[in-house]
PDB file of C-alpha atoms in Angstrom:
ATOM      1  CA  MET A   1     115.881 105.767 101.004  1.00 96.00           C
ATOM      2  CA  ILE A   2     112.936 103.734  99.740  1.00 97.00           C
ATOM      3  CA  PHE A   3     114.072 101.719  96.724  1.00 97.00           C
ATOM      4  CA  LEU A   4     111.269 100.790  94.328  1.00 97.00           C
ATOM      5  CA  ASP A   5     110.710  99.255  90.913  1.00 96.00           C
ATOM      6  CA  PHE A   6     107.508  98.628  88.957  1.00 96.00           C
ATOM      7  CA  GLU A   7     106.972  95.874  86.383  1.00 94.00           C
ATOM      8  CA  GLY A   8     104.148  95.962  83.859  1.00 92.00           C
ATOM      9  CA  PHE A   9     102.828  96.530  80.369  1.00 90.00           C
ATOM     10  CA  MET A  10     103.465  99.686  78.369  1.00 85.00           C
ATOM     11  CA  ASP A  11     100.839 102.433  78.805  1.00 83.00           C
ATOM     12  CA  LYS A  12      99.074 100.552  81.616  1.00 91.00           C
ATOM     13  CA  ASN A  13      99.224 100.694  85.392  1.00 93.00           C
ATOM     14  CA  PRO A  14     101.986  98.476  86.815  1.00 94.00           C
ATOM     15  CA  SER A  15     101.239  94.808  87.463  1.00 96.00           C
ATOM     16  CA  LEU A  16     103.875  94.247  90.152  1.00 97.00           C
ATOM     17  CA  VAL A  17     106.014  96.316  92.480  1.00 97.00           C
ATOM     18  CA  GLY A  18     109.085  95.438  94.481  1.00 97.00           C
ATOM     19  CA  TYR A  19     110.391  97.775  97.156  1.00 98.00           C
ATOM     20  CA  GLN A  20     112.835  97.926 100.032  1.00 97.00           C
ATOM     21  CA  ILE A  21     112.299  99.979 103.166  1.00 96.00           C
ATOM     22  CA  GLU A  22     114.869  99.994 105.973  1.00 93.00           C
ATOM     23  CA  GLY A  23     116.504  96.860 104.610  1.00 93.00           C
ATOM     24  CA  GLN A  24     113.254  94.896 104.212  1.00 96.00           C
ATOM     25  CA  PHE A  25     112.277  93.793 100.689  1.00 97.00           C
ATOM     26  CA  LYS A  26     108.713  93.049  99.614  1.00 97.00           C
ATOM     27  CA  GLN A  27     106.792  92.392  96.388  1.00 98.00           C
ATOM     28  CA  ILE A  28     103.106  93.148  95.800  1.00 98.00           C
ATOM     29  CA  ILE A  29     100.799  92.287  92.904  1.00 98.00           C
ATOM     30  CA  LEU A  30      98.928  95.395  91.715  1.00 97.00           C
ATOM     31  CA  ASP A  31      96.930  94.006  88.792  1.00 96.00           C
ATOM     32  CA  LYS A  32      93.687  92.044  89.296  1.00 95.00           C
ATOM     33  CA  ASN A  33      94.547  89.951  86.237  1.00 94.00           C
ATOM     34  CA  PHE A  34      97.148  88.287  88.474  1.00 96.00           C
ATOM     35  CA  LEU A  35      94.995  88.131  91.618  1.00 95.00           C
ATOM     36  CA  GLN A  36      94.805  84.341  91.416  1.00 95.00           C
ATOM     37  CA  ILE A  37      98.554  84.156  91.993  1.00 96.00           C
ATOM     38  CA  SER A  38      98.132  86.122  95.214  1.00 96.00           C
ATOM     39  CA  ASN A  39      95.350  83.774  96.322  1.00 95.00           C
ATOM     40  CA  GLU A  40      97.573  80.722  95.830  1.00 96.00           C
ATOM     41  CA  THR A  41     101.024  82.023  96.814  1.00 94.00           C
ATOM     42  CA  GLU A  42     102.607  84.243  99.442  1.00 93.00           C
ATOM     43  CA  THR A  43     102.784  87.302  97.160  1.00 95.00           C
ATOM     44  CA  GLU A  44     100.228  89.824  98.415  1.00 96.00           C
ATOM     45  CA  PHE A  45      97.751  91.805  96.322  1.00 98.00           C
ATOM     46  CA  GLN A  46      96.964  95.493  96.791  1.00 97.00           C
ATOM     47  CA  GLU A  47      94.979  97.927  94.673  1.00 96.00           C
ATOM     48  CA  PHE A  48      97.344 100.072  92.590  1.00 96.00           C
ATOM     49  CA  GLU A  49      95.937 103.397  93.807  1.00 96.00           C
ATOM     50  CA  GLU A  50      95.970 102.230  97.418  1.00 97.00           C
ATOM     51  CA  PHE A  51      99.612 101.183  97.174  1.00 97.00           C
ATOM     52  CA  CYS A  52     100.707 104.483  95.613  1.00 95.00           C
ATOM     53  CA  GLU A  53      98.983 106.508  98.306  1.00 95.00           C
ATOM     54  CA  TRP A  54     100.511 104.294 101.005  1.00 96.00           C
ATOM     55  CA  ILE A  55     104.095 104.439  99.720  1.00 96.00           C
ATOM     56  CA  ILE A  56     103.930 108.224  99.345  1.00 96.00           C
ATOM     57  CA  LEU A  57     102.636 108.498 102.918  1.00 95.00           C
ATOM     58  CA  LYS A  58     105.430 106.194 104.095  1.00 96.00           C
ATOM     59  CA  SER A  59     108.014 108.324 102.302  1.00 95.00           C
ATOM     60  CA  ASN A  60     106.662 111.434 104.018  1.00 94.00           C
ATOM     61  CA  GLU A  61     106.579 109.769 107.438  1.00 95.00           C
ATOM     62  CA  LEU A  62     110.166 108.523 107.198  1.00 95.00           C
ATOM     63  CA  ASP A  63     111.396 111.647 105.407  1.00 95.00           C
ATOM     64  CA  GLU A  64     113.069 109.351 102.887  1.00 96.00           C
ATOM     65  CA  PRO A  65     112.832 109.701  99.097  1.00 96.00           C
ATOM     66  CA  ILE A  66     111.196 107.140  96.861  1.00 96.00           C
ATOM     67  CA  THR A  67     114.227 106.043  94.855  1.00 96.00           C
ATOM     68  CA  ALA A  68     113.984 104.510  91.381  1.00 96.00           C
ATOM     69  CA  TRP A  69     116.022 104.200  88.205  1.00 94.00           C
ATOM     70  CA  SER A  70     115.028 107.133  85.924  1.00 88.00           C
ATOM     71  CA  SER A  71     111.868 109.229  86.046  1.00 85.00           C
ATOM     72  CA  ASN A  72     109.314 106.564  85.095  1.00 86.00           C
ATOM     73  CA  GLU A  73     108.180 105.925  88.659  1.00 89.00           C
ATOM     74  CA  PHE A  74     108.067 109.659  89.359  1.00 90.00           C
ATOM     75  CA  ASN A  75     105.626 110.085  86.482  1.00 88.00           C
ATOM     76  CA  VAL A  76     103.418 107.441  88.099  1.00 89.00           C
ATOM     77  CA  PHE A  77     103.436 109.037  91.546  1.00 91.00           C
ATOM     78  CA  LYS A  78     102.953 112.640  90.474  1.00 88.00           C
ATOM     79  CA  ASP A  79      99.354 111.777  89.578  1.00 87.00           C
ATOM     80  CA  PHE A  80      98.791 111.241  93.301  1.00 89.00           C
ATOM     81  CA  GLN A  81     100.888 114.075  94.748  1.00 85.00           C
ATOM     82  CA  GLU A  82     102.748 116.887  93.023  1.00 82.00           C
ATOM     83  CA  ASP A  83     105.620 117.432  95.467  1.00 89.00           C
ATOM     84  CA  ILE A  84     106.974 113.889  95.686  1.00 91.00           C
ATOM     85  CA  ASN A  85     110.137 113.301  97.698  1.00 94.00           C
ATOM     86  CA  TYR A  86     111.870 111.465  94.861  1.00 94.00           C
ATOM     87  CA  CYS A  87     115.394 110.418  93.958  1.00 95.00           C
ATOM     88  CA  ASN A  88     116.239 109.638  90.336  1.00 95.00           C
ATOM     89  CA  LEU A  89     119.092 107.238  91.024  1.00 96.00           C
ATOM     90  CA  LEU A  90     120.139 107.257  87.371  1.00 95.00           C
ATOM     91  CA  GLN A  91     120.916 110.982  87.534  1.00 94.00           C
ATOM     92  CA  GLU A  92     122.835 110.596  90.797  1.00 95.00           C
ATOM     93  CA  ALA A  93     124.822 107.614  89.499  1.00 96.00           C
ATOM     94  CA  LYS A  94     125.728 109.504  86.313  1.00 94.00           C
ATOM     95  CA  LYS A  95     127.243 112.320  88.350  1.00 95.00           C
ATOM     96  CA  LYS A  96     129.294 109.977  90.511  1.00 96.00           C
ATOM     97  CA  ILE A  97     130.586 107.893  87.597  1.00 97.00           C
ATOM     98  CA  LYS A  98     131.549 110.930  85.524  1.00 95.00           C
ATOM     99  CA  GLN A  99     133.397 112.415  88.511  1.00 96.00           C
ATOM    100  CA  ASN A 100     135.408 109.229  89.058  1.00 96.00           C
ATOM    101  CA  LYS A 101     138.145 109.013  86.409  1.00 96.00           C
ATOM    102  CA  THR A 102     138.702 105.277  86.848  1.00 96.00           C
ATOM    103  CA  LEU A 103     135.009 104.421  86.606  1.00 96.00           C
ATOM    104  CA  SER A 104     134.439 106.839  83.741  1.00 95.00           C
ATOM    105  CA  LYS A 105     137.265 105.293  81.732  1.00 95.00           C
ATOM    106  CA  ALA A 106     136.019 101.749  82.415  1.00 96.00           C
ATOM    107  CA  HIS A 107     132.483 102.788  81.516  1.00 94.00           C
ATOM    108  CA  LYS A 108     133.498 104.150  78.120  1.00 90.00           C
ATOM    109  CA  ALA A 109     135.356 100.916  77.378  1.00 91.00           C
ATOM    110  CA  MET A 110     132.181  98.839  77.786  1.00 91.00           C
ATOM    111  CA  PRO A 111     130.544  97.651  74.537  1.00 87.00           C
ATOM    112  CA  GLN A 112     127.152  98.789  75.846  1.00 86.00           C
ATOM    113  CA  TYR A 113     128.450 102.359  75.864  1.00 84.00           C
ATOM    114  CA  TRP A 114     128.692 102.401  72.072  1.00 79.00           C
ATOM    115  CA  VAL A 115     125.454 100.671  71.079  1.00 77.00           C
ATOM    116  CA  GLY A 116     123.734 102.741  68.391  1.00 72.00           C
ATOM    117  CA  GLN A 117     126.813 104.737  67.490  1.00 71.00           C
ATOM    118  CA  LYS A 118     127.656 105.167  63.827  1.00 69.00           C
ATOM    119  CA  LYS A 119     131.138 105.390  62.338  1.00 69.00           C
ATOM    120  CA  ASN A 120     132.487 108.068  60.045  1.00 71.00           C
ATOM    121  CA  LYS A 121     134.363 107.402  56.800  1.00 71.00           C
ATOM    122  CA  SER A 122     137.625 106.827  58.639  1.00 72.00           C
ATOM    123  CA  GLY A 123     136.029 104.113  60.774  1.00 68.00           C
ATOM    124  CA  LYS A 124     135.951 106.089  64.021  1.00 69.00           C
ATOM    125  CA  VAL A 125     132.802 106.197  66.135  1.00 64.00           C
ATOM    126  CA  ARG A 126     130.908 109.471  66.068  1.00 63.00           C
ATOM    127  CA  GLN A 127     130.361 109.952  69.794  1.00 60.00           C
ATOM    128  CA  SER A 128     127.669 112.606  69.437  1.00 59.00           C
ATOM    129  CA  ASN A 129     125.401 110.500  67.235  1.00 55.00           C
ATOM    130  CA  ASN A 130     121.911 109.616  68.443  1.00 57.00           C
ATOM    131  CA  PRO A 131     122.373 109.287  72.205  1.00 55.00           C
ATOM    132  CA  PHE A 132     118.899 107.780  72.605  1.00 53.00           C
ATOM    133  CA  LEU A 133     120.109 104.517  71.069  1.00 58.00           C
ATOM    134  CA  LYS A 134     122.904 104.049  73.572  1.00 69.00           C
ATOM    135  CA  LYS A 135     122.569 101.532  76.396  1.00 85.00           C
ATOM    136  CA  ARG A 136     125.348 103.033  78.442  1.00 87.00           C
ATOM    137  CA  TRP A 137     123.046 104.158  81.278  1.00 91.00           C
ATOM    138  CA  ASP A 138     120.794 101.113  81.459  1.00 92.00           C
ATOM    139  CA  LEU A 139     120.584  99.726  84.979  1.00 93.00           C
ATOM    140  CA  ILE A 140     122.138  96.463  83.845  1.00 92.00           C
ATOM    141  CA  THR A 141     125.089  98.321  82.271  1.00 93.00           C
ATOM    142  CA  VAL A 142     125.856 100.200  85.483  1.00 95.00           C
ATOM    143  CA  LEU A 143     125.488  96.998  87.505  1.00 95.00           C
ATOM    144  CA  LYS A 144     128.058  95.316  85.250  1.00 94.00           C
ATOM    145  CA  LEU A 145     130.349  98.329  85.539  1.00 96.00           C
ATOM    146  CA  LEU A 146     130.250  98.121  89.337  1.00 96.00           C
ATOM    147  CA  ASN A 147     130.654  94.309  89.342  1.00 94.00           C
ATOM    148  CA  TYR A 148     127.282  93.537  90.899  1.00 94.00           C
ATOM    149  CA  PRO A 149     127.436  89.780  91.679  1.00 91.00           C
ATOM    150  CA  GLY A 150     123.744  88.930  91.240  1.00 82.00           C
ATOM    151  CA  LEU A 151     123.421  89.067  87.456  1.00 82.00           C
ATOM    152  CA  ASN A 152     122.911  85.936  85.380  1.00 76.00           C
ATOM    153  CA  THR A 153     121.528  84.978  81.975  1.00 66.00           C
ATOM    154  CA  GLY A 154     118.005  84.761  83.419  1.00 69.00           C
ATOM    155  CA  TYR A 155     117.896  88.442  84.409  1.00 75.00           C
ATOM    156  CA  GLY A 156     115.540  89.057  81.480  1.00 67.00           C
ATOM    157  CA  LYS A 157     115.958  92.661  80.400  1.00 69.00           C
ATOM    158  CA  GLY A 158     113.373  93.250  77.668  1.00 74.00           C
ATOM    159  CA  LYS A 159     111.444  90.092  78.578  1.00 85.00           C
ATOM    160  CA  VAL A 160     109.091  91.476  81.235  1.00 90.00           C
ATOM    161  CA  THR A 161     106.128  92.111  78.923  1.00 91.00           C
ATOM    162  CA  ALA A 162     106.453  88.722  77.229  1.00 92.00           C
ATOM    163  CA  ARG A 163     106.588  86.965  80.579  1.00 93.00           C
ATOM    164  CA  LEU A 164     103.549  88.829  81.899  1.00 93.00           C
ATOM    165  CA  SER A 165     101.594  88.050  78.734  1.00 93.00           C
ATOM    166  CA  ALA A 166     102.423  84.342  78.967  1.00 93.00           C
ATOM    167  CA  ILE A 167     101.443  84.180  82.631  1.00 95.00           C
ATOM    168  CA  GLN A 168      98.209  86.107  82.083  1.00 94.00           C
ATOM    169  CA  GLY A 169      97.299  83.876  79.141  1.00 94.00           C
ATOM    170  CA  GLY A 170      97.870  80.796  81.267  1.00 94.00           C
ATOM    171  CA  LEU A 171      95.729  82.126  84.111  1.00 95.00           C
ATOM    172  CA  ASN A 172      92.909  82.989  81.707  1.00 94.00           C
ATOM    173  CA  ALA A 173      93.014  79.521  80.178  1.00 94.00           C
ATOM    174  CA  ARG A 174      93.453  77.448  83.349  1.00 92.00           C
ATOM    175  CA  GLY A 175      91.909  79.656  86.034  1.00 89.00           C
ATOM    176  CA  SER A 176      94.549  78.800  88.603  1.00 93.00           C
ATOM    177  CA  TYR A 177      98.220  79.458  89.258  1.00 95.00           C
ATOM    178  CA  LYS A 178      98.693  75.904  90.463  1.00 94.00           C
ATOM    179  CA  LYS A 179      97.423  74.593  87.110  1.00 94.00           C
ATOM    180  CA  LEU A 180      99.935  76.579  85.055  1.00 94.00           C
ATOM    181  CA  THR A 181     102.560  74.616  83.177  1.00 94.00           C
ATOM    182  CA  PRO A 182     106.060  74.402  84.684  1.00 95.00           C
ATOM    183  CA  VAL A 183     107.244  76.779  81.941  1.00 94.00           C
ATOM    184  CA  GLN A 184     104.561  79.353  82.819  1.00 93.00           C
ATOM    185  CA  LYS A 185     105.319  79.084  86.539  1.00 95.00           C
ATOM    186  CA  GLY A 186     108.985  79.475  85.679  1.00 93.00           C
ATOM    187  CA  LYS A 187     108.234  82.741  83.902  1.00 93.00           C
ATOM    188  CA  TRP A 188     106.586  84.098  87.050  1.00 95.00           C
ATOM    189  CA  THR A 189     109.550  83.016  89.170  1.00 93.00           C
ATOM    190  CA  LYS A 190     111.952  84.689  86.734  1.00 92.00           C
ATOM    191  CA  LEU A 191     109.840  87.861  86.742  1.00 94.00           C
ATOM    192  CA  LEU A 192     110.001  88.023  90.540  1.00 95.00           C
ATOM    193  CA  ARG A 193     113.758  87.428  90.413  1.00 93.00           C
ATOM    194  CA  HIS A 194     114.198  90.146  87.781  1.00 93.00           C
ATOM    195  CA  ASN A 195     112.283  92.616  89.938  1.00 95.00           C
ATOM    196  CA  PHE A 196     114.305  91.657  93.013  1.00 95.00           C
ATOM    197  CA  ILE A 197     117.577  92.272  91.155  1.00 94.00           C
ATOM    198  CA  ASP A 198     116.303  95.662  89.955  1.00 95.00           C
ATOM    199  CA  VAL A 199     115.680  96.738  93.548  1.00 96.00           C
ATOM    200  CA  GLU A 200     118.695  95.082  95.162  1.00 96.00           C
ATOM    201  CA  GLY A 201     120.837  96.371  92.300  1.00 96.00           C
ATOM    202  CA  MET A 202     119.821  99.957  93.052  1.00 97.00           C
ATOM    203  CA  VAL A 203     120.678  99.452  96.721  1.00 97.00           C
ATOM    204  CA  TYR A 204     124.060  98.085  95.610  1.00 97.00           C
ATOM    205  CA  ILE A 205     124.703 101.073  93.315  1.00 97.00           C
ATOM    206  CA  ALA A 206     123.774 103.591  96.006  1.00 97.00           C
ATOM    207  CA  ASP A 207     126.156 101.873  98.425  1.00 96.00           C
ATOM    208  CA  LYS A 208     129.017 101.541  95.918  1.00 96.00           C
ATOM    209  CA  LEU A 209     128.772 105.159  94.781  1.00 97.00           C
ATOM    210  CA  ASP A 210     128.044 106.560  98.259  1.00 96.00           C
ATOM    211  CA  ILE A 211     124.651 107.979  97.304  1.00 95.00           C
ATOM    212  CA  SER A 212     122.326 108.741 100.203  1.00 88.00           C
ATOM    213  CA  SER A 213     119.446 111.007 101.169  1.00 79.00           C
ATOM    214  CA  LYS A 214     121.418 112.624 103.988  1.00 69.00           C
TER     215      LYS A 214
END
């Protein structure tokens, strides 16, 4: 399985990708607005279209699915090839968790499971209410459920766009990654760490729940 996660702005091509193939993890900058970082650090740059074509070709060569959390990445790749070998790990994890009575019970006891739920007059939660507001199937929720050891307060769910904006603003103003403030450099480091956890976390989930392409 090829585990992959994009980071970027809403309604724009991704700015960064992290992926793992045959146990090897790598991150690539895909947005020219961050090219200066590639020029001054070890993180490579590749054109977005070129990367997508390459990773699809690699998936076909290895006969391994591109694996991501939800269908977002699939929607990116289908613009390049219709019949993508793709694994929606969220769907596979849902099946496994629901089939496991112990995990299912623990999952429903998590506070994230009930986010967005409203209560009736008797004070009980209406379980069928507005499922789109629930966070029960967020990647971070499933990682917590399965006791993934790599999470910390700097994980940064919901902070990706803000971090990218701050870094881009700094590059525009200073013209160099090396001239960014320690805070701005820290945001880039945290973004890379967040992306790494997203990918490593999916590998962890697949292993814990015995999900494979075979």
